[in-house]
Coordinates of C-alpha atoms in Angstrom, one line a residue:
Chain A
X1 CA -31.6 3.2 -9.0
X2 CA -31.6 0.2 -6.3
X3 CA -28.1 0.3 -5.0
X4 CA -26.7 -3.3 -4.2
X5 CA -25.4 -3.5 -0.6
X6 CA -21.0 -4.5 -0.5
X7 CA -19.4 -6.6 2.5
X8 CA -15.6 -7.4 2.9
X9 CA -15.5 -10.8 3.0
X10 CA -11.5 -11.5 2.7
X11 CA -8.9 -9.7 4.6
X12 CA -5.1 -9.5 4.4
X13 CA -2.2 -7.1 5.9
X14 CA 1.7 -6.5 5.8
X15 CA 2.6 -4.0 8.3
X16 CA 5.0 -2.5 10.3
X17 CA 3.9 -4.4 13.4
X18 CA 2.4 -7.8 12.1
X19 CA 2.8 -10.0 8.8
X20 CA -0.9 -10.8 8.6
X21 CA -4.5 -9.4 9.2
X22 CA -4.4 -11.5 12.4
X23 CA -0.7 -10.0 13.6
X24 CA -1.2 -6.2 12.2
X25 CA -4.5 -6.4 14.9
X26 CA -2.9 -8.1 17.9
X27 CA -0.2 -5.5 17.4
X28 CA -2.8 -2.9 17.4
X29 CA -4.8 -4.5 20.0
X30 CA -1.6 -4.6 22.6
X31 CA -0.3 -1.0 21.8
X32 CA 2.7 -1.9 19.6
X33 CA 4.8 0.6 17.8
X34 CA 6.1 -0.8 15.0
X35 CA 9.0 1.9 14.4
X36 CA 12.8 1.7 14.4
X37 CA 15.9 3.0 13.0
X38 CA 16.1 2.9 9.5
X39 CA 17.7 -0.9 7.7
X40 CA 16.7 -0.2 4.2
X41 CA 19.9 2.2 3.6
X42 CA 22.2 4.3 5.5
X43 CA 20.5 7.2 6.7
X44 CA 22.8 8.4 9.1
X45 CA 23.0 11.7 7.1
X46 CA 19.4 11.8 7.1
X47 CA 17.5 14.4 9.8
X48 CA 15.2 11.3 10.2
X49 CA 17.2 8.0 10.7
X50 CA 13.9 6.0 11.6
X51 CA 10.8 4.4 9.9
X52 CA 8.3 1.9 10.4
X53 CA 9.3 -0.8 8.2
X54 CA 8.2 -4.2 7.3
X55 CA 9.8 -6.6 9.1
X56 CA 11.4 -10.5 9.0
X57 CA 9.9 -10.6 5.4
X58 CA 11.0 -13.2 2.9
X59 CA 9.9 -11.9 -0.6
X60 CA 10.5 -15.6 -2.1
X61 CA 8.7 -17.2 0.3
X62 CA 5.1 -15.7 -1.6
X63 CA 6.6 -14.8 -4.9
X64 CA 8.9 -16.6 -7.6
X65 CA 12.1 -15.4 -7.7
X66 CA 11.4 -14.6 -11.4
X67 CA 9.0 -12.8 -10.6
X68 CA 9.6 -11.0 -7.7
X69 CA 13.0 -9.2 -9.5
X70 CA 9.8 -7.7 -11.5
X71 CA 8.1 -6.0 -9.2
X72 CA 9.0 -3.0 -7.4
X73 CA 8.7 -3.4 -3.9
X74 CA 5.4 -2.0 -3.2
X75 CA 3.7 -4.6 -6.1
X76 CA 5.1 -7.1 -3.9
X77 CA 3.7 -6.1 -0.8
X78 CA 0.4 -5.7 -3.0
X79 CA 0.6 -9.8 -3.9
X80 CA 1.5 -10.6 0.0
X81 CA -1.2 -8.9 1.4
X82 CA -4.1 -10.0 -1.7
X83 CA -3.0 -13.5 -1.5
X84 CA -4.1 -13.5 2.6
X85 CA -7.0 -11.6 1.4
X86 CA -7.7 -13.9 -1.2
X87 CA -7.3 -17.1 0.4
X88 CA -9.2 -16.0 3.5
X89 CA -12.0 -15.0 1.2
X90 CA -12.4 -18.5 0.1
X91 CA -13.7 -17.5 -3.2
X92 CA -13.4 -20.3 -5.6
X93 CA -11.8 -19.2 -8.6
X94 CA -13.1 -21.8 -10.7
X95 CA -16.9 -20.6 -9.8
X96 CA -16.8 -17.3 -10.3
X97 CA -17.5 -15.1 -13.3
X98 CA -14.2 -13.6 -13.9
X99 CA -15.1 -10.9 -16.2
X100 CA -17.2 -9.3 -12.9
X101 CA -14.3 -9.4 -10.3
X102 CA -11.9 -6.4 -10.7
X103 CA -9.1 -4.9 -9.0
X104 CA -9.1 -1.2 -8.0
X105 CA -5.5 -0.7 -5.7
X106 CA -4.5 2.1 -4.2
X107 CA -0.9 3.9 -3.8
X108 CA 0.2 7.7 -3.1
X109 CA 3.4 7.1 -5.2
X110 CA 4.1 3.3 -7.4
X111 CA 7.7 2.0 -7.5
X112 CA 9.8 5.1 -5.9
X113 CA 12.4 2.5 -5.5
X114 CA 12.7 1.5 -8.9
X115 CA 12.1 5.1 -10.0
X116 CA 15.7 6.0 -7.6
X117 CA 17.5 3.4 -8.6
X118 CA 17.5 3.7 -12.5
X119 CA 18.1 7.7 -12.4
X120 CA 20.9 7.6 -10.1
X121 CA 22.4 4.6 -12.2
X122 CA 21.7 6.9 -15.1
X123 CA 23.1 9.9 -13.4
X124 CA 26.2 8.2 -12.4
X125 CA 26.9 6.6 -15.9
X126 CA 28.8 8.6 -19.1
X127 CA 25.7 9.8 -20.1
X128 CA 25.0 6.5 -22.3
X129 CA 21.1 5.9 -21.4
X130 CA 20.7 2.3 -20.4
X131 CA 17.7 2.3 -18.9
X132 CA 16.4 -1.2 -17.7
X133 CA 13.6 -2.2 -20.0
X134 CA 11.1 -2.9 -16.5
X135 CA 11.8 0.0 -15.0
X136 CA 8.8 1.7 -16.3
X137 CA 6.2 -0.8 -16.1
X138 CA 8.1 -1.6 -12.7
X139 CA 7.9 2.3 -11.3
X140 CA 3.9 3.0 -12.0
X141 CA 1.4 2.7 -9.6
X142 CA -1.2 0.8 -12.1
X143 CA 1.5 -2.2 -12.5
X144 CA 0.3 -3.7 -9.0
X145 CA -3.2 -3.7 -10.4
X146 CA -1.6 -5.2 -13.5
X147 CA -0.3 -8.0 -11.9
X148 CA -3.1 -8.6 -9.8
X149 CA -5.3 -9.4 -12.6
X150 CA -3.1 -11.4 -14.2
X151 CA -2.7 -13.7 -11.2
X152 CA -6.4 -14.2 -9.9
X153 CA -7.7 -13.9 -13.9
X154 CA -10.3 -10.8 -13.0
X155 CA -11.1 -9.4 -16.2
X156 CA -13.3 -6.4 -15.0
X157 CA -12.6 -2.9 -14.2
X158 CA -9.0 -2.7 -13.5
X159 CA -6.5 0.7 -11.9
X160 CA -4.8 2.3 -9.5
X161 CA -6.0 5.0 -7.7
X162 CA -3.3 7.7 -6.7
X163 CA -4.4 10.7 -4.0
X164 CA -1.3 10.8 -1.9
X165 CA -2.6 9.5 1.4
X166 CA -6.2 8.8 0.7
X167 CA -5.6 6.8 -1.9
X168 CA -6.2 3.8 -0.3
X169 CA -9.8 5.1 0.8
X170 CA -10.4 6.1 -2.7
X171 CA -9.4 2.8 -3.9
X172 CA -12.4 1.1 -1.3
X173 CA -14.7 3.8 -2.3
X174 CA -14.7 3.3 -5.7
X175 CA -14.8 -0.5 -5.8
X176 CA -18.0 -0.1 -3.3
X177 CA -19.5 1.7 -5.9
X178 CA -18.9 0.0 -8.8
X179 CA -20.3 -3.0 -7.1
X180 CA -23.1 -1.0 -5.6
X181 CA -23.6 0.4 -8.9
X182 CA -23.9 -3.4 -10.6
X183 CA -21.1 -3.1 -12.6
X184 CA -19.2 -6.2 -10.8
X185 CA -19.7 -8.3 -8.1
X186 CA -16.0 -8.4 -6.6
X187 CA -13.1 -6.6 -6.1
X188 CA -9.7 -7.1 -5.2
X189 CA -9.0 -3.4 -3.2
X190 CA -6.8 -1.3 -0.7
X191 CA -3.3 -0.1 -1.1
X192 CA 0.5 -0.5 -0.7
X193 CA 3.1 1.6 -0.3
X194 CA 7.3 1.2 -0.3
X195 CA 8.8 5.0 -0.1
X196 CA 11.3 4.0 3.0
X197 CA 14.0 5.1 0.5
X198 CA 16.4 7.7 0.5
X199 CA 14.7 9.9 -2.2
X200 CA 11.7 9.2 0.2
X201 CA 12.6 9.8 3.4
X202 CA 14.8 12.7 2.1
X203 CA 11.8 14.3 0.3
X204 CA 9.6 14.3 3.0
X205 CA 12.5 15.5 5.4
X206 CA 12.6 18.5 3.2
X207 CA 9.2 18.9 3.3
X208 CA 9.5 19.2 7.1
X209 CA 6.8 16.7 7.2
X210 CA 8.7 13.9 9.4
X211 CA 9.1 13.5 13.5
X212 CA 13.0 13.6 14.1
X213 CA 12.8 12.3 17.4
X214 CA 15.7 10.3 16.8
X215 CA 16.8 9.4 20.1
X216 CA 13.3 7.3 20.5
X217 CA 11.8 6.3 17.3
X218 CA 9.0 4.3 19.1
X219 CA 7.4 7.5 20.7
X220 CA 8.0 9.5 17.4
X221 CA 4.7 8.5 16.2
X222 CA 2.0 11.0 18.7
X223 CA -0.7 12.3 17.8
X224 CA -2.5 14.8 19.6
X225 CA 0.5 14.7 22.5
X226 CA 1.6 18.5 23.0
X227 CA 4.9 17.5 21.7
X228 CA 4.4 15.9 17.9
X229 CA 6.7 16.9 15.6
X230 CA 5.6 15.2 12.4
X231 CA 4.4 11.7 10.9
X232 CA 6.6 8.8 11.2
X233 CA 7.1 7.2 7.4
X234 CA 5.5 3.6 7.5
X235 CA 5.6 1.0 4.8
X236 CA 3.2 -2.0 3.7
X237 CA 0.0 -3.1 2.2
X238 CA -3.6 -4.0 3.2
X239 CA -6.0 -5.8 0.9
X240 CA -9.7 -6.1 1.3
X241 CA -12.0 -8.5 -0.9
X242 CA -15.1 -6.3 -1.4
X243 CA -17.8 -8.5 -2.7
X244 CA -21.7 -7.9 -3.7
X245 CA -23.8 -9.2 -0.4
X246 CA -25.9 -11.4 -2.4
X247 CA -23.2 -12.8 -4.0
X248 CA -21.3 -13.3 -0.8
X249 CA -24.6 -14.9 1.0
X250 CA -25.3 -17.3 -2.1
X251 CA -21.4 -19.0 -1.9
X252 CA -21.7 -19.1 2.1
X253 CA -19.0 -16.8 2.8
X254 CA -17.9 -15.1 6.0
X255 CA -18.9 -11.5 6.1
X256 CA -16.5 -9.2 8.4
X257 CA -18.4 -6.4 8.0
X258 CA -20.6 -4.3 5.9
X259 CA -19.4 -1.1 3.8
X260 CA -22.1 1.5 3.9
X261 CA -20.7 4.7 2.9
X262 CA -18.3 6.8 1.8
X263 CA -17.3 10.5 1.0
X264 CA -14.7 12.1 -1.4
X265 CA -13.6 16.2 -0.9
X266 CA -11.1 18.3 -1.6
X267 CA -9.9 21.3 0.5
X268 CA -9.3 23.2 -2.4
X269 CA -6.7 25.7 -0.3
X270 CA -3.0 24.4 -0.2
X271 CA -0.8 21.9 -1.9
X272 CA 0.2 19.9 1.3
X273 CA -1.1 22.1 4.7
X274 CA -4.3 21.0 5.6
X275 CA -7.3 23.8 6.1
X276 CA -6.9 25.1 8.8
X277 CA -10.6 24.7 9.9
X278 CA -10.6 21.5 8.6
X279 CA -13.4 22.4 5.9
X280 CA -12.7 19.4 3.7
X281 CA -12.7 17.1 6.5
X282 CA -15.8 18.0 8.1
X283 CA -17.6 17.9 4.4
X284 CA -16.5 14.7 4.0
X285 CA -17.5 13.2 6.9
X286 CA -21.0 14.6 6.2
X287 CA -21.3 12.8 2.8
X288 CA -20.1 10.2 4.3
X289 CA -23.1 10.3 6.8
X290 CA -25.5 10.6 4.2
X291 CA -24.2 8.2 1.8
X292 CA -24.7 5.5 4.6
X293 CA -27.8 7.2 5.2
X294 CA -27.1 7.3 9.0
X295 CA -27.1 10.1 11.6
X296 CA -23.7 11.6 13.5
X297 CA -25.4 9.6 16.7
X298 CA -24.9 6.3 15.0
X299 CA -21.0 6.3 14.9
X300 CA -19.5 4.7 18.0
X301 CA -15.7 5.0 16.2
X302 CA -13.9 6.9 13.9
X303 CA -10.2 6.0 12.9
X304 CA -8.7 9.4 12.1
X305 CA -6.3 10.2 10.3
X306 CA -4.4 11.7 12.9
X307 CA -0.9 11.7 11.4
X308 CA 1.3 13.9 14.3
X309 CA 1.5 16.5 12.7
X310 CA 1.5 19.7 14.3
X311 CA -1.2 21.1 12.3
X312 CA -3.0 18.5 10.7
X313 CA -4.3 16.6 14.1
X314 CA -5.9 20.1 15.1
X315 CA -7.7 20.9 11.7
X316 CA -9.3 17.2 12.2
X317 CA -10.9 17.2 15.4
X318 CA -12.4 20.7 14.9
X319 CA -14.1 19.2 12.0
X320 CA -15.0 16.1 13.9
X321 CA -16.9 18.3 16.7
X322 CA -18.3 20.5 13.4
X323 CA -20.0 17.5 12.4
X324 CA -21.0 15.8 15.8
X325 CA -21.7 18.2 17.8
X326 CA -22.5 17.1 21.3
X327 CA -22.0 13.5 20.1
X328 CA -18.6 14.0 19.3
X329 CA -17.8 13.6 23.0
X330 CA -19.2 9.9 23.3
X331 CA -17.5 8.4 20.5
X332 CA -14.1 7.0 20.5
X333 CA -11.5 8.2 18.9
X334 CA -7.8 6.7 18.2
X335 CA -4.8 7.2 15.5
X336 CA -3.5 4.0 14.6
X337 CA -0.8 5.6 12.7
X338 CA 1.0 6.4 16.4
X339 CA 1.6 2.4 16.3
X340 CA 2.2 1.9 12.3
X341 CA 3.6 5.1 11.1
X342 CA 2.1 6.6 8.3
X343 CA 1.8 4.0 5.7
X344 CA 0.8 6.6 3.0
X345 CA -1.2 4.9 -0.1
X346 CA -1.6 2.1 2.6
X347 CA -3.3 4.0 5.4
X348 CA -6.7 4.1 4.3
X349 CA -6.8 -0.1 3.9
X350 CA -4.8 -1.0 6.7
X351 CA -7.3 1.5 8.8
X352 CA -10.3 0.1 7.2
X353 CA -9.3 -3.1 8.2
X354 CA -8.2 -2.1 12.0
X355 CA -12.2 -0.7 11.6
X356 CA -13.2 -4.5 10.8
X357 CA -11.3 -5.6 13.9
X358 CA -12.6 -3.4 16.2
X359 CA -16.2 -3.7 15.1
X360 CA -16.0 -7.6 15.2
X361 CA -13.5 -8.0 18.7
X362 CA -15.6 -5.1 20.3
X363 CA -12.5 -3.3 21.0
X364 CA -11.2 -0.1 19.8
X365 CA -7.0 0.4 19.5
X366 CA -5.7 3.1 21.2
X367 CA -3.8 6.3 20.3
X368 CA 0.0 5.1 21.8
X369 CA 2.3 7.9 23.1
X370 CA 0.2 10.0 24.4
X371 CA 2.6 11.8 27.1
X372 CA 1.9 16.0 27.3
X373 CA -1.9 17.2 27.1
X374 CA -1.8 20.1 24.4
X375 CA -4.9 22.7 25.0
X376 CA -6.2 23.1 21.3
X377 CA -7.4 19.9 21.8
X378 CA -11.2 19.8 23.5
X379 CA -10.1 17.2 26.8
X380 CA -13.5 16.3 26.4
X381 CA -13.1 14.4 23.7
X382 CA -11.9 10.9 24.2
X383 CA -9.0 10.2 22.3
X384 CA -8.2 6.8 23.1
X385 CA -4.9 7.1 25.3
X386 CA -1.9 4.7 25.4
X387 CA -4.6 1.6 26.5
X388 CA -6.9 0.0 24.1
X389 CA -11.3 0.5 25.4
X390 CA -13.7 -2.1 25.5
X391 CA -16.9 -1.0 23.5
X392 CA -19.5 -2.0 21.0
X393 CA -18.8 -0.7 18.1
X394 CA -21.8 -1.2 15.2
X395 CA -20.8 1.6 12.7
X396 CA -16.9 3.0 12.5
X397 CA -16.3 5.6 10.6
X398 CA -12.5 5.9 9.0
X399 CA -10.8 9.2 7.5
X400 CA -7.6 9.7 5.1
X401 CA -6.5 12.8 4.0
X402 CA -3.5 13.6 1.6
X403 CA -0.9 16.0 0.1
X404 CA -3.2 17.7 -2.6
X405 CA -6.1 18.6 -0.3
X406 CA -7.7 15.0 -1.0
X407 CA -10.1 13.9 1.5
X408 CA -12.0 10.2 1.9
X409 CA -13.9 8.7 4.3
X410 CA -16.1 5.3 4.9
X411 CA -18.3 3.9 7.3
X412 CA -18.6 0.5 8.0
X413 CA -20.9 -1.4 9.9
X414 CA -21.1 -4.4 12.2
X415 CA -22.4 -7.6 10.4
X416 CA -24.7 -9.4 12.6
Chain B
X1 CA 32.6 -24.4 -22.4
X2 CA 34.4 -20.6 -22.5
X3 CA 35.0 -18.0 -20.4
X4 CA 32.3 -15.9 -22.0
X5 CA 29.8 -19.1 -22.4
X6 CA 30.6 -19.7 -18.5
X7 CA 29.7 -15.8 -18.2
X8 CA 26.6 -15.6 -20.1
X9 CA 25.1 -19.0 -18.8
X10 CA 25.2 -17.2 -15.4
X11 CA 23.1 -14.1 -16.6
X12 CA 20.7 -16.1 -18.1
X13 CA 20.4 -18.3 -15.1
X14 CA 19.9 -15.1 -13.0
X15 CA 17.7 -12.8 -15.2
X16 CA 15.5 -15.9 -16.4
X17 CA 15.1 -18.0 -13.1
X18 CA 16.5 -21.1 -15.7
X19 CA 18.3 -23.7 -14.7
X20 CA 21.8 -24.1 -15.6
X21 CA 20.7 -27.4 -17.9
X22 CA 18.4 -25.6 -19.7
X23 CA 20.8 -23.4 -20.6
X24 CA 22.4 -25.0 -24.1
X25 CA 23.6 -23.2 -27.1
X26 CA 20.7 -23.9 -29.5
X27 CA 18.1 -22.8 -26.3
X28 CA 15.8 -19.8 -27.8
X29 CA 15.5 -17.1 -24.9
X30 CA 12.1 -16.7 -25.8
X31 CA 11.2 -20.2 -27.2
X32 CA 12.8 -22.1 -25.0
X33 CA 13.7 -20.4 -21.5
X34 CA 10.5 -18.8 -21.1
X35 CA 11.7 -15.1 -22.0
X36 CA 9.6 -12.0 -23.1
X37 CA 9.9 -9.3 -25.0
X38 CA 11.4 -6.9 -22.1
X39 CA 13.7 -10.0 -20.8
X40 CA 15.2 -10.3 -24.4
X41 CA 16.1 -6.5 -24.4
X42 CA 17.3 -6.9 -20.4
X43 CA 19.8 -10.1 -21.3
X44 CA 21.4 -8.0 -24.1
X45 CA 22.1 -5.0 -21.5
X46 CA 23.7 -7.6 -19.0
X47 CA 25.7 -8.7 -22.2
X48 CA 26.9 -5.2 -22.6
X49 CA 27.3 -4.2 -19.0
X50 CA 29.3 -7.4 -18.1
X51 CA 31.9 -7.6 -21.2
X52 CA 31.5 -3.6 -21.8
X53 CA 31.0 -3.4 -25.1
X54 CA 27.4 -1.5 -26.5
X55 CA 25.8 -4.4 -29.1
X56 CA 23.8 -2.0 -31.7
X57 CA 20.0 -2.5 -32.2
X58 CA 20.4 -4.3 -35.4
X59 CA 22.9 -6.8 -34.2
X60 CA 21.0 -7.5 -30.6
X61 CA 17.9 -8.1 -32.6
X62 CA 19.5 -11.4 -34.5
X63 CA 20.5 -12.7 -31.3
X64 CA 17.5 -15.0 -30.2
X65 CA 19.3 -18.3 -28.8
X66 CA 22.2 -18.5 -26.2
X67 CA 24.8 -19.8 -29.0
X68 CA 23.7 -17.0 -31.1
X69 CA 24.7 -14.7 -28.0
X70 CA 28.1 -16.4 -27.3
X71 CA 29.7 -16.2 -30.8
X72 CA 28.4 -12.5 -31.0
X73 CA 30.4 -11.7 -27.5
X74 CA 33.6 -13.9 -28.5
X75 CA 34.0 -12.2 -31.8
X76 CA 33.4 -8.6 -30.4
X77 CA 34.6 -8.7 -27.1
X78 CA 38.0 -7.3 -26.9

C-alpha cells in the first residue's frame, strides 16, 4: 500500500500562558509559567489551591451566547482553538470536498464541569430528578467533535479519542493515518481539556497526583528538579489542521511541518503508576522510529512528557537512553508542562504544536524550574534548564503518556 | 403584561438568546424563536423551577407557543 505523506498546515492554541498559537510559543520561548492560585472556585479547603488556567478569556467574544450556554467548557475551548487553526489554514470551505475532511479530537475526560454541576444540583434537591436536558450531550467527550462538524460542515470520519493524557497524541495519530491511509484528505485534530473544577482538582488531590507547593505555584511545575512533588493541573486546547500533502501543495498552502510517524503502547502493569522501567515508553518510541522510517540518530528533540512527578520523569528518561543509546546525550530534551501545567487531553496537541515551533524558529523551549540536581537522572543528559537553546531541529519527536498505561508518540519533521 | 408573562418573557429571552420583541404570545418556541427539541424540554424546567410547581409530561407537551405557556402558569401557579 503507498502511504500518502500528512503536513499541519493550520495551527491554533488556548493555553495557560498565551491565547493563541503565536502567544502559547512566545510564552514558551521566554520561560513563562503560566500557573497561579486557583479563580475558578474556592479551593481554600483544597491541598492544592493552584492551577494553570486560561486566562483574560471572553467566551462570547468567539461563540454566540446561545450557543456557548451549550457547550461545556472544554467544547468551547475546542471551537477557540479550531477556529485559529482553521482560519490560519486558509482552507476554503467552499472548495473543498466536505465529505473527506473529518474531525478526530481528543480529551482525557469531556464536560467534568457539566458532569459536577448537575449531580450536585441533583444531590442537593428532594430527590425529584430534574436533570437538564444538555447535560448529557453537554458532559461527553464526542460532543466537541459534534459540534465541530456541524460548524465547518466535514462530513467524514468523526470522534473523540479518550486515553487520559495521551489522548491528544492519539487523536493526531489517528487522523495521520486515516489521511495516510486515503480515507480523507483533512482533519480537524488535537484536544481540550477543562477539569480545573473541584471534583477535578479534588480527585487528582486524592490520587496524590498534584504538586502542593502552595506557597509558590509558579515553581510547582519541575520536572526532573530533586524536589517535584507532582503535576500541576493545566487547562485549554490545541488544534492542528492535518491535511494530505498533495492536497495542501495543489491549494498553495503553508506547510509548518511534516507528520512522519507515530507509535501507540500500553504498559500493561498499573492503572495510574507508570512502569517503572519505563517499558511502554521505550516501545513506543521505537515504533515510533520505525513508523517514520528514521534512525534514533535523526532526532534532534523530543518533548517529553515529563509531568513532575516523582516517578514518572524517572521511568521516561530510562526509556529515552534504552532507545538512544549514546545518542541520547546529543539531543535536547525539555518538559513544557513545567511552564503550562499538565493540560491532560490537551497535552499531546499543545506539545505537538510547541514541536512545530521549535522545528520552524530553530529553538527548543526549556524545562523552567529546574533548582536541585536529583542523581537518578544521567547529568549527561541535557535537559534543557530554566533558558531556552538555539539549535536546528529537523525531526522532533513528542511523547504523552496517561492514567491507564496509554502511551503515544509522533515525530515530526522540518518542512523545507 | 403579567407578573408571570413579565417572568416567562425573561427565561425565554435567556435560555433562547431571543429578543425581548420576538417574544409575543402567539410566538412558537420552536417555530418561531428558533428552539429545539432539548430547549423546549429546558424552558418547561425553568417554568417549574421559577414558579415551583412540576408541569406533568402530558401537559408540557401542549405547550408549544409562549401564550400557551403563560395561561398554563397563571391557572396552576398558586
Amino acid at each position: 500500500m503507498n502511504l500518502k505523506r500528512v503536513v499541519v498546515t493550520g495551527i491554533g492554541a488556548l493555553t495557560p500562558i498565551g491565547n493563541t498559537a503565536e502567544e502559547f510559543w512566545n510564552g514558551l520561548s521566554n520561560g513563562v509559567s503560566g500557573a497561579a492560585p486557583i479563580t475558578k472556585f474556592d479551593a481554600s479547603l483544597f491541598k492544592t489551591q493552584f492551577a494553570c488556567e486560561v486566562k483574560n478569556l471572553d467566551v462570547e467574544q468567539y461563540i454566540d451566547r446561545k450557543e456557548a450556554r451549550k457547550m461545556d467548557p472544554f467544547t468551547q475551548y475546542a471551537m477557540i482553538s479550531v477556529e485559529e487553526a482553521m482560519t490560519d489554514s486558509g482552507l476554503d470551505l467552499e472548495k473543498i470536498d466536505k465529505s473527506r475532511a473529518g474531525v478526530i479530537w481528543g480529551s482525557g475526560i469531556g464536560g467534568l464541569k457539566t458532569f459536577q454541576d448537575e449531580v450536585t444540583a441533583f444531590s442537593s434537591g428532594d430527590g425529584t430528578p430534574r436533570f437538564n436536558p444538555f447535560f448529557i450531550p453537554k458532559m461527553i467527550a464526542d460532543i466537541s467533535a459534534g459540534f465541530l462538524s456541524i460548524k465547518y460542515g466535514f462530513r467524514g470520519p468523526n470522534f473523540v479519542t479518550v486515553s487520559a493524557c495521551a489522548s491528544g497524541t492519539n487523536a493526531l495519530i489517528d487522523a495521520f493515518t486515516y489521511i495516510r491511509m486515503g480515507k480523507a484528505d483533512i482533519f480537524i485534530s488535537g484536544g481540550s481539556e477543562a477539569a480545573v473544577t473541584e471534583a477535578g482538582v479534588g480527585g487528582f488531590n486524592a490520587m496524590k497526583a498534584l504538586s502542593q507547593r502552595n506557597e509558590s505555584p509558579e515553581t510547582a511545575s519541575r520536572p526532573f528538579d530533586k524536589d517535584r512533588d507532582g503535576f500541576v493541573l493545566g487547562e485549554g486546547a490545541g488544534a492542528l489542521i492535518l491535511e494530505e500533502y498533495e492536497h495542501a501543495k495543489a491549494r498553495g498552502a503553508k506547510i509548518y511541518a511534516e507528520l512522519v510517524g507515530g507509535g501507540m503502547t500500553a504498559d500493561a502493569h498499573h492503572i495510574t503508576a507508570p512502569h517503572p522501567e519505563g517499558l511502554g515508553a521505550s516501545s513506543v518510541m521505537k515504533i515510533a522510529l520505525e513508523d517514520a522510517n528514521l534512525k534514533p540518530e535523526d532526532i534532534d528533540y523530543i518533548n517529553v512528557h515529563g509531568t513532575s512527578t516523582p516517578l514518572g520523569d524517572v521511568g521516561e528518561t530510562k526509556a529515552i537512553q534504552q532507545v538512544f543509546g549514546e545518542h541520547a546525550y546529543k539531543l535536547n530534551i525539555s518538559s513544557t508542562k513545567s511552564m503550562t501545567g499538565h493540560l491532560l487531553g490537551a497535552a499531546g496537541a499543545i506539545e505537538a504544536i510547541a514541536c512545530i515551533f521549535a522545528m520552524n524558529k530553530g529553538i527548543v523551549p526549556p524545562t523552567i524550574n529546574h533548582f536541585t540536581d536529583d542523581e537518578v537522572f544521567d547529568p549527561r543528559l541535557n535537559l534543557t534548564f530554566n533558558k531556552a537553546q538555539k539549535r536546528e531541529i529537523n525531526y522532533a519527536l513528542s511523547n504523552t503518556f496517561g492514567f491507564g498505561g496509554h502511551n503515544c508518540s509522533v515525530i515530526f519533521k522540518k518542512h523545507n | 403584561m403579567s407578573n408571570i408573562a413579565e417572568k416567562v418573557t425573561a427565561i425565554i429571552v435567556d435560555k433562547l438568546g431571543v429578543e425581548e420583541s420576538e417574544v409575543t404570545l402567539e410566538a412558537s418556541f420552536t417555530n418561531d424563536l428558533g428552539a429545539d427539541s432539548l430547549d423546549t424540554v429546558e424552558l418547561i424546567m425553568e417554568f417549574e423551577k421559577e414558579f415551583n410547581i412540576s408541569i406533568p409530561d402530558d401537559q408540557a407537551e401542549q405547550i408549544g407557543t409562549v401564550g400557551q405557556a403563560v395561561t398554563y402558569l397563571e391557572a396552576n401557579v398558586k
